[in-house]
CSV table of C-alpha atoms and ligand atoms in Angstrom, one decimal:
chain,number,residue,atom,x,y,z
A,40,MET,CA,-38.4,-1.4,42.1
A,41,ALA,CA,-36.2,-4.2,43.2
A,42,LEU,CA,-33.0,-2.2,43.8
A,43,GLU,CA,-32.0,0.1,46.9
A,44,VAL,CA,-29.4,2.4,46.1
A,45,HIS,CA,-27.2,4.1,48.8
A,46,MET,CA,-25.1,6.9,47.8
A,47,PHE,CA,-22.2,8.5,50.0
A,48,PRO,CA,-19.4,11.0,49.6
A,49,CYS,CA,-15.7,9.5,48.9
A,50,LEU,CA,-12.2,11.8,48.3
A,51,ASN,CA,-12.8,15.3,47.3
A,52,ASP,CA,-15.9,15.3,45.2
A,53,ASN,CA,-16.6,11.6,44.1
A,54,TYR,CA,-19.8,9.8,45.0
A,55,GLY,CA,-19.9,6.0,46.1
A,56,PHE,CA,-22.8,4.0,45.2
A,57,LEU,CA,-23.7,0.4,46.7
A,58,VAL,CA,-26.7,-0.8,44.8
A,59,HIS,CA,-28.2,-3.6,46.7
A,60,ASP,CA,-31.1,-6.4,45.2
A,61,ALA,CA,-32.8,-7.6,48.6
A,62,GLY,CA,-34.3,-10.5,46.8
A,63,ALA,CA,-31.0,-12.1,45.8
A,64,ASP,CA,-29.1,-10.4,48.6
A,65,VAL,CA,-26.4,-9.3,46.3
A,66,THR,CA,-24.7,-5.7,46.5
A,67,ALA,CA,-22.9,-4.0,44.2
A,68,VAL,CA,-20.4,-1.1,44.4
A,69,ILE,CA,-20.4,1.2,41.4
A,70,ASP,CA,-16.7,2.3,40.9
A,71,THR,CA,-14.0,2.0,43.9
A,72,PRO,CA,-13.0,5.6,44.6
A,73,GLU,CA,-11.9,5.1,48.2
A,74,VAL,CA,-11.9,1.8,50.4
A,75,GLU,CA,-12.8,3.0,53.7
A,76,PRO,CA,-16.0,4.8,53.2
A,77,ILE,CA,-17.4,1.9,51.1
A,78,ASN,CA,-16.7,-0.7,53.8
A,79,ALA,CA,-18.3,1.8,56.2
A,80,ALA,CA,-21.4,2.2,54.1
A,81,LEU,CA,-21.5,-1.6,53.6
A,82,ALA,CA,-21.1,-1.9,57.5
A,83,GLU,CA,-23.9,0.7,58.0
A,84,LYS,CA,-26.2,-1.2,55.6
A,85,GLY,CA,-25.5,-4.6,56.9
A,86,TRP,CA,-24.8,-5.5,53.4
A,87,GLN,CA,-22.0,-8.1,52.0
A,88,LEU,CA,-20.1,-6.8,48.8
A,89,THR,CA,-20.7,-9.4,45.8
A,90,HIS,CA,-19.7,-7.1,42.9
A,91,ILE,CA,-17.7,-4.1,41.7
A,92,LEU,CA,-19.1,-2.7,38.6
A,93,ASN,CA,-16.6,-0.3,37.1
A,94,THR,CA,-17.2,2.4,34.8
A,95,HIS,CA,-13.8,3.3,33.8
A,96,HIS,CA,-9.8,2.8,34.8
A,97,HIS,CA,-9.1,6.1,36.5
A,98,PHE,CA,-7.5,5.8,39.9
A,99,ASP,CA,-10.6,7.6,41.6
A,100,HIS,CA,-13.2,4.9,40.3
A,101,ALA,CA,-11.2,1.8,40.2
A,102,GLY,CA,-8.4,2.7,42.7
A,103,GLY,CA,-10.0,0.4,45.5
A,104,ASN,CA,-10.6,-2.8,43.3
A,105,GLU,CA,-7.7,-4.8,44.7
A,106,ALA,CA,-8.4,-4.4,48.4
A,107,LEU,CA,-12.1,-4.6,48.2
A,108,LYS,CA,-11.8,-7.7,46.1
A,109,THR,CA,-9.0,-9.0,48.7
A,110,ARG,CA,-11.5,-8.3,51.7
A,111,TRP,CA,-14.7,-9.6,50.2
A,112,GLY,CA,-13.9,-11.7,47.2
A,113,CYS,CA,-16.1,-9.9,45.1
A,114,THR,CA,-16.6,-10.5,41.4
A,115,VAL,CA,-15.0,-7.3,39.4
A,116,VAL,CA,-16.9,-6.4,36.0
A,117,GLY,CA,-15.4,-3.9,33.6
A,118,ALA,CA,-15.1,-3.2,30.1
A,119,ALA,CA,-14.0,-6.0,28.0
A,120,ASN,CA,-11.9,-3.6,25.6
A,121,ASP,CA,-10.1,-1.8,28.6
A,122,ALA,CA,-9.7,-5.0,30.7
A,123,ASP,CA,-5.9,-4.4,30.9
A,124,ARG,CA,-6.5,-1.3,32.9
A,125,ILE,CA,-9.3,-2.6,35.4
A,126,PRO,CA,-7.4,-4.1,38.3
A,127,GLY,CA,-8.6,-7.5,39.2
A,128,ILE,CA,-11.3,-7.7,36.5
A,129,ASP,CA,-13.1,-11.0,36.3
A,130,VAL,CA,-16.0,-10.5,34.0
A,131,ARG,CA,-15.5,-8.4,30.7
A,132,VAL,CA,-18.5,-6.8,29.2
A,133,ALA,CA,-19.2,-4.9,26.0
A,134,ASP,CA,-21.9,-2.7,24.2
A,135,GLY,CA,-25.6,-4.3,24.8
A,136,ASP,CA,-24.5,-7.1,27.2
A,137,ARG,CA,-26.7,-7.7,29.8
A,138,PHE,CA,-25.1,-8.2,33.1
A,139,GLU,CA,-27.3,-10.5,35.5
A,140,PHE,CA,-27.3,-9.0,38.9
A,141,GLY,CA,-29.7,-10.8,41.7
A,142,THR,CA,-32.9,-10.8,40.2
A,143,THR,CA,-32.5,-8.1,37.8
A,144,SER,CA,-30.0,-7.1,35.2
A,145,ALA,CA,-27.9,-4.4,33.6
A,146,THR,CA,-27.5,-3.3,30.1
A,147,VAL,CA,-24.0,-2.5,29.3
A,148,LEU,CA,-23.5,0.9,27.1
A,149,GLU,CA,-20.4,1.8,25.6
A,150,VAL,CA,-19.8,5.7,26.1
A,151,PRO,CA,-16.2,6.4,24.8
A,152,GLY,CA,-14.6,9.8,25.0
A,153,HIS,CA,-13.6,10.5,28.8
A,154,THR,CA,-11.5,7.4,28.4
A,155,ARG,CA,-11.5,4.8,25.2
A,156,GLY,CA,-13.0,2.1,27.5
A,157,HIS,CA,-15.7,3.9,29.5
A,158,ILE,CA,-18.9,2.0,29.9
A,159,ALA,CA,-22.0,2.8,31.8
A,160,TYR,CA,-24.8,0.4,33.5
A,161,TYR,CA,-28.4,0.9,32.9
A,162,PHE,CA,-30.8,-0.9,35.0
A,163,GLN,CA,-33.8,-0.7,32.8
A,164,ASP,CA,-36.3,-2.6,35.5
A,165,ASP,CA,-35.6,0.3,37.7
A,166,GLY,CA,-35.0,3.1,35.4
A,167,ILE,CA,-31.7,3.9,37.0
A,168,ALA,CA,-28.2,4.5,35.0
A,169,PHE,CA,-24.7,4.9,36.4
A,170,VAL,CA,-22.9,6.9,34.0
A,171,GLY,CA,-19.6,7.4,35.7
A,172,ASP,CA,-17.6,10.6,34.4
A,173,THR,CA,-19.3,10.3,30.7
A,174,LEU,CA,-22.5,12.6,31.9
A,175,PHE,CA,-22.6,15.0,34.9
A,176,ALA,CA,-25.4,17.1,36.2
A,177,LEU,CA,-25.1,20.0,34.0
A,178,GLY,CA,-21.9,19.0,32.6
A,179,CYS,CA,-20.1,16.0,30.7
A,180,GLY,CA,-16.4,14.6,31.3
A,181,ARG,CA,-13.1,15.8,29.8
A,182,LEU,CA,-12.1,14.3,26.8
A,183,PHE,CA,-9.2,12.6,28.0
A,184,GLU,CA,-8.9,9.9,25.2
A,185,GLY,CA,-11.8,10.4,22.9
A,186,THR,CA,-12.7,12.6,20.2
A,187,PRO,CA,-15.9,15.2,20.4
A,188,ALA,CA,-17.4,13.2,17.6
A,189,GLN,CA,-16.9,10.0,20.0
A,190,MET,CA,-18.6,11.9,23.0
A,191,TRP,CA,-21.4,13.1,21.3
A,192,SER,CA,-22.4,9.8,20.1
A,193,SER,CA,-22.1,8.3,23.4
A,194,LEU,CA,-24.2,11.2,25.3
A,195,GLN,CA,-26.6,10.8,22.6
A,196,LYS,CA,-26.9,7.0,23.7
A,197,LEU,CA,-27.7,8.4,27.2
A,198,MET,CA,-30.2,10.9,25.8
A,199,ALA,CA,-32.0,8.1,24.0
A,200,LEU,CA,-33.0,6.6,27.5
A,201,PRO,CA,-36.2,7.4,29.0
A,202,ASP,CA,-36.5,11.0,30.2
A,203,ASP,CA,-37.5,9.8,33.7
A,204,THR,CA,-34.2,7.6,33.9
A,205,VAL,CA,-32.4,8.3,37.3
A,206,VAL,CA,-28.9,9.1,36.2
A,207,TYR,CA,-26.2,8.6,39.1
A,208,CYS,CA,-22.8,10.6,38.1
A,209,ALA,CA,-19.5,10.1,39.9
A,210,HIS,CA,-18.8,13.5,40.6
A,211,GLU,CA,-20.5,16.7,42.7
A,212,TYR,CA,-19.4,19.1,40.1
A,213,THR,CA,-23.0,20.9,39.5
A,214,GLN,CA,-22.5,24.3,40.8
A,215,SER,CA,-19.2,25.1,38.8
A,216,ASN,CA,-21.0,23.4,35.8
A,217,ALA,CA,-24.0,25.3,36.2
A,218,ALA,CA,-22.0,28.7,36.4
A,219,PHE,CA,-20.6,27.6,33.1
A,220,ALA,CA,-23.9,26.6,31.7
A,221,LEU,CA,-25.3,30.1,32.5
A,222,THR,CA,-22.7,31.8,30.2
A,223,VAL,CA,-23.6,29.8,27.3
A,224,GLU,CA,-27.2,29.5,27.7
A,225,PRO,CA,-28.3,32.6,29.8
A,226,ASP,CA,-31.8,32.8,28.8
A,227,ASN,CA,-32.7,29.2,29.3
A,228,ALA,CA,-35.5,29.6,32.1
A,229,ALA,CA,-34.9,25.8,32.9
A,230,LEU,CA,-31.6,26.3,33.6
A,231,VAL,CA,-31.7,29.5,35.5
A,232,ALA,CA,-34.5,28.1,38.1
A,233,ARG,CA,-32.2,24.7,38.2
A,234,SER,CA,-29.2,26.9,39.1
A,235,ALA,CA,-31.0,28.6,41.8
A,236,GLU,CA,-31.8,25.4,43.2
A,237,ILE,CA,-28.3,23.9,43.1
A,238,ASP,CA,-27.1,26.9,45.2
A,239,ARG,CA,-30.0,26.5,47.9
A,240,LEU,CA,-29.0,22.5,48.1
A,241,ARG,CA,-25.3,23.5,48.2
A,242,ALA,CA,-25.8,26.0,50.9
A,243,ASP,CA,-27.4,23.3,52.9
A,244,GLY,CA,-24.6,20.8,52.0
A,245,LEU,CA,-27.1,18.5,50.2
A,246,PRO,CA,-26.2,16.6,47.0
A,247,THR,CA,-27.4,17.3,43.4
A,248,VAL,CA,-26.9,13.9,42.4
A,249,PRO,CA,-28.8,12.1,41.0
A,250,THR,CA,-30.4,13.8,38.0
A,251,THR,CA,-32.6,12.6,35.3
A,252,ILE,CA,-32.1,12.2,31.3
A,253,GLY,CA,-35.2,14.7,30.9
A,254,LEU,CA,-33.5,17.4,33.3
A,255,GLU,CA,-30.3,17.1,31.6
A,256,LYS,CA,-31.8,17.4,28.0
A,257,ALA,CA,-33.3,20.7,29.1
A,258,THR,CA,-30.6,22.3,31.0
A,259,ASN,CA,-27.2,20.7,30.4
A,260,PRO,CA,-25.4,22.4,27.5
A,261,PHE,CA,-23.6,19.6,26.5
A,262,LEU,CA,-26.8,17.8,25.2
A,263,ARG,CA,-28.0,20.9,23.5
A,264,PRO,CA,-25.6,21.7,20.6
A,265,ASN,CA,-28.8,22.0,18.8
A,266,SER,CA,-30.3,24.8,20.9
A,267,ARG,CA,-30.1,28.1,18.9
A,268,ASP,CA,-29.5,30.3,21.8
A,269,LEU,CA,-26.4,28.0,22.8
A,270,GLN,CA,-25.2,28.1,18.9
A,271,ALA,CA,-25.7,31.9,18.6
A,272,THR,CA,-23.6,32.4,22.2
A,273,VAL,CA,-20.7,30.2,20.6
A,274,GLY,CA,-20.9,31.9,17.2
A,275,MET,CA,-21.9,28.9,15.4
A,276,GLU,CA,-25.6,29.3,14.3
A,277,ASP,CA,-26.8,26.4,12.4
A,278,GLY,CA,-23.6,24.7,13.1
A,279,ASP,CA,-23.0,20.9,13.1
A,280,PRO,CA,-23.9,19.4,16.4
A,281,VAL,CA,-20.5,17.9,16.7
A,282,ALA,CA,-18.6,21.3,16.1
A,283,VAL,CA,-20.9,22.8,18.6
A,284,PHE,CA,-20.5,20.2,21.2
A,285,ALA,CA,-16.5,20.4,20.5
A,286,GLU,CA,-16.5,24.3,21.0
A,287,THR,CA,-18.8,24.2,24.0
A,288,ARG,CA,-16.5,21.5,25.6
A,289,ARG,CA,-13.3,23.7,24.6
A,290,ARG,CA,-15.0,26.8,26.3
A,291,LYS,CA,-15.5,24.8,29.5
A,292,ASP,CA,-12.0,23.6,29.5
A,293,HIS,CA,-10.8,27.0,29.5
A,294,PHE,CA,-13.6,28.5,32.1
B,143,ZN,ZN1,-12.5,9.7,35.1
B,144,FE,FE1,-13.7,10.6,38.1
């Protein structure tokens, strides 16, 4: 375990993440939702910012790029196929690229759907993934620029990671996601138990992030279009996974 991850709140419900490799003294921030808390976190840890790793172009993910780059002279990494929307981009990465980071590396996964250029960073040696707004604890990102088929294929890429992969998603949306998930899979015992645990954590003001791939596969309705119970709830028994996923997403949009 070479990497240290430091997580802190930004804006209303975003998380900022610093990733530090002590062996090489490099520090990345995953997205730049808000400059002040990122600089405060760096000061608290005594780390120098060397990299910005962007998952996508939205303002609550890349809005602090320019200010942080000016302050730190750091290297900005983002999706090659969305480079014109990533402020200050220096390194353009694409699906399957291995981005060298200190003594380790991250594999880039293209996961379009929320935006057309969304990417995730998978640090395989440490078993951790930063998934931006593609996968949330008990949820998934809204389909602003992609089709259900695209998003389902992106989610399947993440589901193919080992079950114990630690997943850092960019927002604290879990409690409202749980309320929706229970409407489509009310008899999922793992989901019911998890929802109670989420309520306890939130009552104590604690985060529900990170999660794991295994936990999401067991409880997240957007990863479960093959669940018979979910198919029955949305009236699509034996439905095609893309169609069931699309209907689940549509219901969440109107929840
Ligand atoms: Zn977004
Ligand atoms: Fe976001």
